[in-house]
Amino acid sequence: MALTTKARVEKYLLTTIDSSFDAQLTEWIAAADEYINRMTNRIIIADATPVSYKYSGNGKSYLIIDDFIDIDSITMDGTAITADVFLEPVNRLPYTRIVYDSGIFERGNQNIIITGKRGYAAADSVPADLILAATVFVAGIVN
């Protein structure tokens, strides 16, 4: 999934883009997505299916993580952590911190595995300003 589409670019430009440019347009859309990801220092569109990511334990009761819109499981040194785990912030997505209320994230290299959908937003809930930015970038290239 991309931040913009050919249809959005055409609507923005008030024109039809010939289908012979579809492959090139796809490359430009991918480049605009990558640019926005780098500028925001985020992965904007979250994984469509859960994926496992490794983190290093810090010896504290909380762990700062990348953006996640959904977390299916957390393991530490191969053992599932299921109780007394809180995802923060509580009132909005994405989650960026995990609090382990009854323990600590033991120090170690890549000893924490988080399985979930990493990213800033689900494909159907990307902020409108980011969609517009990607559309304007690609429209500028097309023009």
XYZ file of N, CA and C in Angstrom:
429
model
N 0.846 -1.176 0.000
C 0.000 0.000 0.000
C 0.891 1.238 0.000
N 0.483 2.225 -0.735
C 1.255 3.462 -0.850
C 0.447 4.638 -0.319
N 1.131 5.735 -0.062
C 0.476 6.929 0.459
C -0.429 7.600 -0.569
N -0.125 7.430 -1.834
C -0.975 8.003 -2.870
C -1.173 6.978 -3.977
N -2.008 7.339 -4.930
C -2.333 6.444 -6.043
C -2.339 7.238 -7.342
N -2.351 6.520 -8.435
C -2.451 7.165 -9.746
C -3.733 7.996 -9.813
N -4.827 7.455 -9.308
C -6.111 8.172 -9.351
C -6.043 9.485 -8.583
N -5.389 9.482 -7.429
C -5.255 10.726 -6.647
C -4.414 11.760 -7.389
N -3.326 11.297 -7.999
C -2.455 12.209 -8.742
C -3.213 12.792 -9.932
N -3.946 11.948 -10.641
C -4.738 12.431 -11.782
C -5.786 13.446 -11.336
N -6.441 13.169 -10.237
C -7.459 14.088 -9.726
C -6.825 15.414 -9.318
N -5.667 15.348 -8.677
C -4.965 16.556 -8.261
C -4.558 17.390 -9.480
N -4.073 16.726 -10.520
C -3.618 17.416 -11.732
C -4.759 17.758 -12.691
N -5.956 17.218 -12.419
C -7.114 17.406 -13.309
C -6.803 16.949 -14.726
N -6.175 15.784 -14.822
C -5.807 15.221 -16.108
C -5.742 13.702 -16.009
N -5.617 13.048 -17.137
C -5.454 11.602 -17.196
C -4.011 11.301 -17.580
N -3.392 10.402 -16.839
C -2.010 10.004 -17.130
C -2.065 8.738 -17.967
N -1.412 8.764 -19.103
C -1.409 7.634 -20.032
C -0.892 6.380 -19.336
N -1.505 5.253 -19.620
C -1.144 3.992 -18.962
C 0.277 3.546 -19.300
N 0.871 4.081 -20.357
C 2.248 3.720 -20.690
C 3.235 4.238 -19.634
N 2.777 5.142 -18.761
C 3.613 5.686 -17.689
C 3.383 4.977 -16.350
N 2.556 3.952 -16.315
C 2.202 3.301 -15.051
C 3.413 2.783 -14.270
N 4.342 2.126 -14.960
C 5.517 1.587 -14.261
C 6.343 2.723 -13.665
N 6.548 3.784 -14.421
C 7.317 4.924 -13.929
C 6.588 5.612 -12.781
N 5.272 5.740 -12.913
C 4.477 6.361 -11.859
C 4.569 5.559 -10.564
N 4.545 4.252 -10.674
C 4.689 3.381 -9.502
C 6.025 3.630 -8.814
N 7.093 3.793 -9.586
C 8.410 4.097 -9.010
C 8.406 5.443 -8.308
N 7.773 6.440 -8.910
C 7.729 7.773 -8.311
C 6.922 7.766 -7.014
N 5.836 7.018 -7.000
C 5.023 6.903 -5.782
C 5.837 6.236 -4.672
N 6.554 5.172 -5.007
C 7.400 4.490 -4.019
C 8.484 5.432 -3.500
N 9.060 6.241 -4.376
C 10.090 7.197 -3.962
C 9.501 8.264 -3.044
N 8.303 8.742 -3.339
C 7.641 9.734 -2.483
C 7.365 9.133 -1.104
N 6.909 7.885 -1.067
C 6.675 7.195 0.213
C 7.969 7.126 1.029
N 9.040 6.720 0.378
C 10.326 6.584 1.065
C 10.808 7.942 1.574
N 10.644 8.972 0.770
C 11.048 10.321 1.178
C 10.283 10.756 2.437
N 8.976 10.544 2.436
C 8.157 10.932 3.588
C 8.529 10.103 4.813
N 8.779 8.809 4.631
C 9.223 7.972 5.750
C 10.530 8.498 6.340
N 11.466 8.875 5.479
C 12.762 9.369 5.962
C 12.622 10.730 6.636
N 11.823 11.615 6.053
C 11.667 12.959 6.612
C 10.953 12.930 7.969
N 10.027 12.010 8.134
C 9.299 11.910 9.399
C 9.983 10.958 10.381
N 10.995 10.236 9.898
C 11.696 9.229 10.694
C 10.716 8.177 11.218
N 9.792 7.794 10.337
C 8.773 6.806 10.692
C 8.493 5.915 9.490
N 7.923 4.759 9.762
C 7.296 3.950 8.725
C 5.830 4.335 8.813
N 5.333 5.038 7.802
C 3.984 5.595 7.899
C 2.928 4.490 7.837
N 2.943 3.694 6.792
C 1.921 2.652 6.648
C 2.414 1.384 7.340
N 1.644 0.937 8.309
C 2.028 -0.214 9.126
C 2.001 -1.514 8.322
N 2.724 -2.491 8.857
C 2.700 -3.837 8.278
C 1.255 -4.300 8.141
N 0.940 -4.992 7.060
C -0.417 -5.514 6.866
C -0.667 -6.736 7.748
N 0.368 -7.506 7.998
C 0.262 -8.685 8.857
C 1.344 -8.590 9.933
N 1.142 -9.228 11.075
C 2.136 -9.150 12.151
C 3.501 -9.709 11.733
N 4.556 -9.027 12.171
C 5.935 -9.424 11.906
C 6.680 -9.333 13.240
N 7.725 -10.145 13.413
C 8.508 -10.119 14.647
C 9.702 -9.181 14.513
N 9.913 -8.360 15.552
C 11.025 -7.413 15.598
C 11.771 -7.614 16.912
N 13.099 -7.502 16.858
C 13.938 -7.706 18.038
C 14.351 -6.365 18.642
N 14.365 -6.339 19.969
C 14.817 -5.181 20.734
C 15.747 -5.667 21.827
N 16.592 -4.788 22.319
C 17.505 -5.127 23.408
C 16.932 -4.638 24.727
N 16.881 -5.529 25.711
C 16.394 -5.163 27.039
C 17.283 -4.106 27.665
N 16.670 -3.210 28.458
C 17.407 -2.081 29.021
C 17.514 -2.113 30.542
N 17.011 -3.163 31.185
C 17.073 -3.257 32.639
C 16.074 -2.365 33.353
N 15.103 -1.841 32.636
C 14.096 -0.954 33.217
C 12.712 -1.577 33.071
N 11.726 -0.970 33.715
C 10.356 -1.493 33.644
C 9.615 -1.002 32.403
N 10.278 -0.231 31.575
C 9.655 0.229 30.331
C 10.644 0.057 29.180
N 10.106 -0.004 27.993
C 10.928 -0.161 26.801
C 10.371 0.763 25.727
N 11.217 1.629 25.203
C 10.828 2.499 24.101
C 10.937 1.668 22.825
N 9.878 1.688 22.034
C 9.830 0.870 20.815
C 9.503 1.756 19.611
N 9.647 1.181 18.431
C 9.197 1.855 17.219
C 7.680 1.982 17.275
N 7.114 2.717 16.332
C 5.662 2.830 16.238
C 5.049 1.461 15.941
N 4.024 1.090 16.693
C 3.244 -0.117 16.444
C 1.769 0.259 16.531
N 0.956 -0.257 15.606
C -0.485 -0.039 15.719
C -1.170 -1.236 16.365
N -0.452 -2.356 16.467
C -1.006 -3.551 17.090
C 0.152 -4.431 17.546
N 0.055 -4.965 18.754
C 1.073 -5.877 19.267
C 0.385 -7.176 19.674
N 0.830 -8.266 19.051
C 0.245 -9.582 19.321
C 0.937 -10.306 20.464
N 2.269 -10.177 20.544
C 2.983 -10.887 21.605
C 4.311 -10.200 21.915
N 4.758 -10.442 23.147
C 6.053 -9.946 23.613
C 6.739 -11.112 24.307
N 7.956 -11.401 23.908
C 8.726 -12.442 24.594
C 10.052 -11.865 25.060
N 10.523 -12.367 26.192
C 11.818 -11.957 26.737
C 12.614 -13.223 27.005
N 13.752 -13.326 26.360
C 14.597 -14.516 26.485
C 13.796 -15.793 26.229
N 12.906 -15.736 25.254
C 12.128 -16.895 24.848
C 10.871 -17.165 25.665
N 10.608 -16.374 26.693
C 9.424 -16.566 27.533
C 8.403 -15.469 27.250
N 7.174 -15.880 27.015
C 6.114 -14.910 26.730
C 5.800 -14.065 27.954
N 5.626 -12.777 27.725
C 5.193 -11.854 28.782
C 3.737 -11.542 28.486
N 2.853 -11.966 29.384
C 1.423 -11.776 29.122
C 0.712 -10.949 30.183
N 1.246 -10.909 31.384
C 0.570 -10.189 32.477
C 1.286 -8.882 32.789
N 0.505 -7.917 33.245
C 1.046 -6.636 33.713
C 1.843 -5.884 32.656
N 1.420 -5.987 31.408
C 2.057 -5.260 30.320
C 1.073 -4.216 29.822
N 1.556 -2.979 29.731
C 0.712 -1.882 29.291
C 1.356 -1.183 28.101
N 0.538 -0.912 27.097
C 1.016 -0.228 25.902
C 0.692 1.248 26.025
N 1.655 2.084 25.669
C 1.457 3.527 25.759
C 1.817 4.188 24.441
N 1.217 5.307 24.126
C 0.218 6.002 24.919
C -1.113 5.253 24.919
N -1.873 5.450 25.963
C -3.126 4.739 26.152
C -4.223 5.285 25.234
N -4.195 6.564 24.969
C -5.317 7.221 24.301
C -5.180 7.403 22.798
N -4.115 6.894 22.183
C -3.984 7.047 20.735
C -2.946 6.071 20.192
N -3.011 5.864 18.904
C -2.001 5.065 18.210
C -1.035 6.028 17.527
N 0.171 5.634 17.291
C 0.766 4.321 17.510
C 1.285 4.166 18.938
N 1.479 2.903 19.324
C 2.124 2.616 20.597
C 3.626 2.839 20.419
N 4.261 3.479 21.388
C 5.695 3.759 21.295
C 6.457 3.337 22.554
N 5.743 2.779 23.506
C 6.375 2.394 24.767
C 5.603 1.235 25.380
N 6.339 0.313 25.971
C 5.740 -0.809 26.689
C 6.181 -0.713 28.145
N 5.224 -0.800 29.059
C 5.519 -0.789 30.493
C 5.243 -2.191 31.030
N 6.234 -2.747 31.714
C 6.121 -4.071 32.335
C 5.986 -3.816 33.830
N 4.757 -3.792 34.306
C 4.442 -3.333 35.663
C 4.989 -4.241 36.759
N 5.162 -5.524 36.484
C 5.601 -6.436 37.551
C 7.024 -6.946 37.345
N 7.779 -6.282 36.497
C 9.149 -6.737 36.264
C 9.945 -5.720 35.480
N 11.077 -6.173 34.969
C 11.913 -5.317 34.139
C 12.218 -6.041 32.827
N 12.579 -5.266 31.845
C 13.061 -5.841 30.588
C 14.548 -6.104 30.789
N 14.875 -7.375 31.056
C 16.241 -7.759 31.398
C 17.230 -7.296 30.335
N 18.362 -6.786 30.810
C 19.407 -6.344 29.885
C 19.844 -7.509 29.011
N 20.050 -7.212 27.756
C 20.510 -8.226 26.828
C 20.450 -7.693 25.413
N 21.196 -8.318 24.544
C 21.197 -7.925 23.141
C 20.124 -8.688 22.385
N 19.177 -7.958 21.862
C 18.089 -8.515 21.057
C 17.373 -9.662 21.771
N 17.132 -9.497 23.056
C 16.481 -10.543 23.840
C 14.970 -10.334 23.989
N 14.457 -9.242 23.447
C 13.021 -8.964 23.471
C 12.505 -9.094 22.042
N 11.471 -9.885 21.862
C 10.859 -10.018 20.532
C 9.415 -9.545 20.620
N 9.114 -8.564 19.793
C 7.751 -8.031 19.726
C 7.182 -8.419 18.378
N 6.031 -9.058 18.406
C 5.347 -9.437 17.181
C 4.106 -8.575 17.056
N 4.014 -7.893 15.942
C 2.875 -7.009 15.728
C 2.974 -6.277 14.418
N 2.126 -5.292 14.271
C 2.082 -4.481 13.055
C 2.800 -3.159 13.332
N 4.044 -3.085 12.836
C 4.864 -1.903 13.085
C 4.552 -0.833 12.051
N 4.360 0.383 12.511
C 4.112 1.516 11.637
C 3.297 2.568 12.349
N 3.138 3.705 11.693
C 2.458 4.855 12.287
C 0.943 4.752 12.189
N 0.449 4.213 11.066
C -1.000 4.145 10.859
C -1.339 2.967 9.959
N -2.545 2.458 10.121
C -3.042 1.433 9.206
C -3.261 2.081 7.840
N -3.213 1.289 6.797
C -3.341 1.819 5.439
C -4.619 2.628 5.250
N -5.677 2.275 5.955
C -6.951 2.986 5.786
C -7.113 4.168 6.736
N -6.078 4.492 7.516
C -6.202 5.617 8.446
C -4.976 6.542 8.426
N -4.314 6.613 7.285
C -3.162 7.512 7.148
C -3.665 8.955 7.203
N -2.989 9.817 7.946
C -3.418 11.214 8.019
C -3.497 11.871 6.637
N -4.533 12.672 6.450
C -4.795 13.301 5.157
C -3.638 14.177 4.681
N -2.942 14.825 5.611
C -1.848 15.698 5.192
C -0.694 14.913 4.576
N -0.460 13.685 5.037
C 0.597 12.863 4.448
C 0.191 12.332 3.076
N -1.081 12.015 2.926
C -1.578 11.590 1.613
C -1.430 12.738 0.623
N -1.824 13.941 1.049
C -1.704 15.108 0.173
C -0.244 15.385 -0.175
N 0.644 15.304 0.806
C 2.068 15.557 0.541
C 2.601 14.596 -0.522
N 2.300 13.319 -0.384
C 2.760 12.340 -1.368
C 2.159 12.625 -2.733
N 0.895 12.992 -2.767
C 0.219 13.294 -4.032
C 0.860 14.505 -4.704
N 1.122 15.550 -3.935
C 1.740 16.766 -4.491
C 3.152 16.469 -4.992
N 3.931 15.686 -4.237
C 5.281 15.332 -4.679
C 5.239 14.637 -6.036
N 4.396 13.638 -6.150
C 4.331 12.858 -7.391
C 3.754 13.719 -8.523
N 2.751 14.513 -8.232
C 2.185 15.401 -9.261
C 3.251 16.364 -9.786
N 4.095 16.863 -8.899
C 5.186 17.743 -9.322
C 6.142 17.060 -10.271
N 6.431 15.807 -10.023
C 7.311 15.046 -10.905
C 6.631 14.822 -12.255
N 5.378 14.468 -12.217
C 4.625 14.220 -13.456
C 4.575 15.485 -14.310
N 4.340 16.601 -13.640
C 4.262 17.881 -14.355
C 5.592 18.209 -14.975
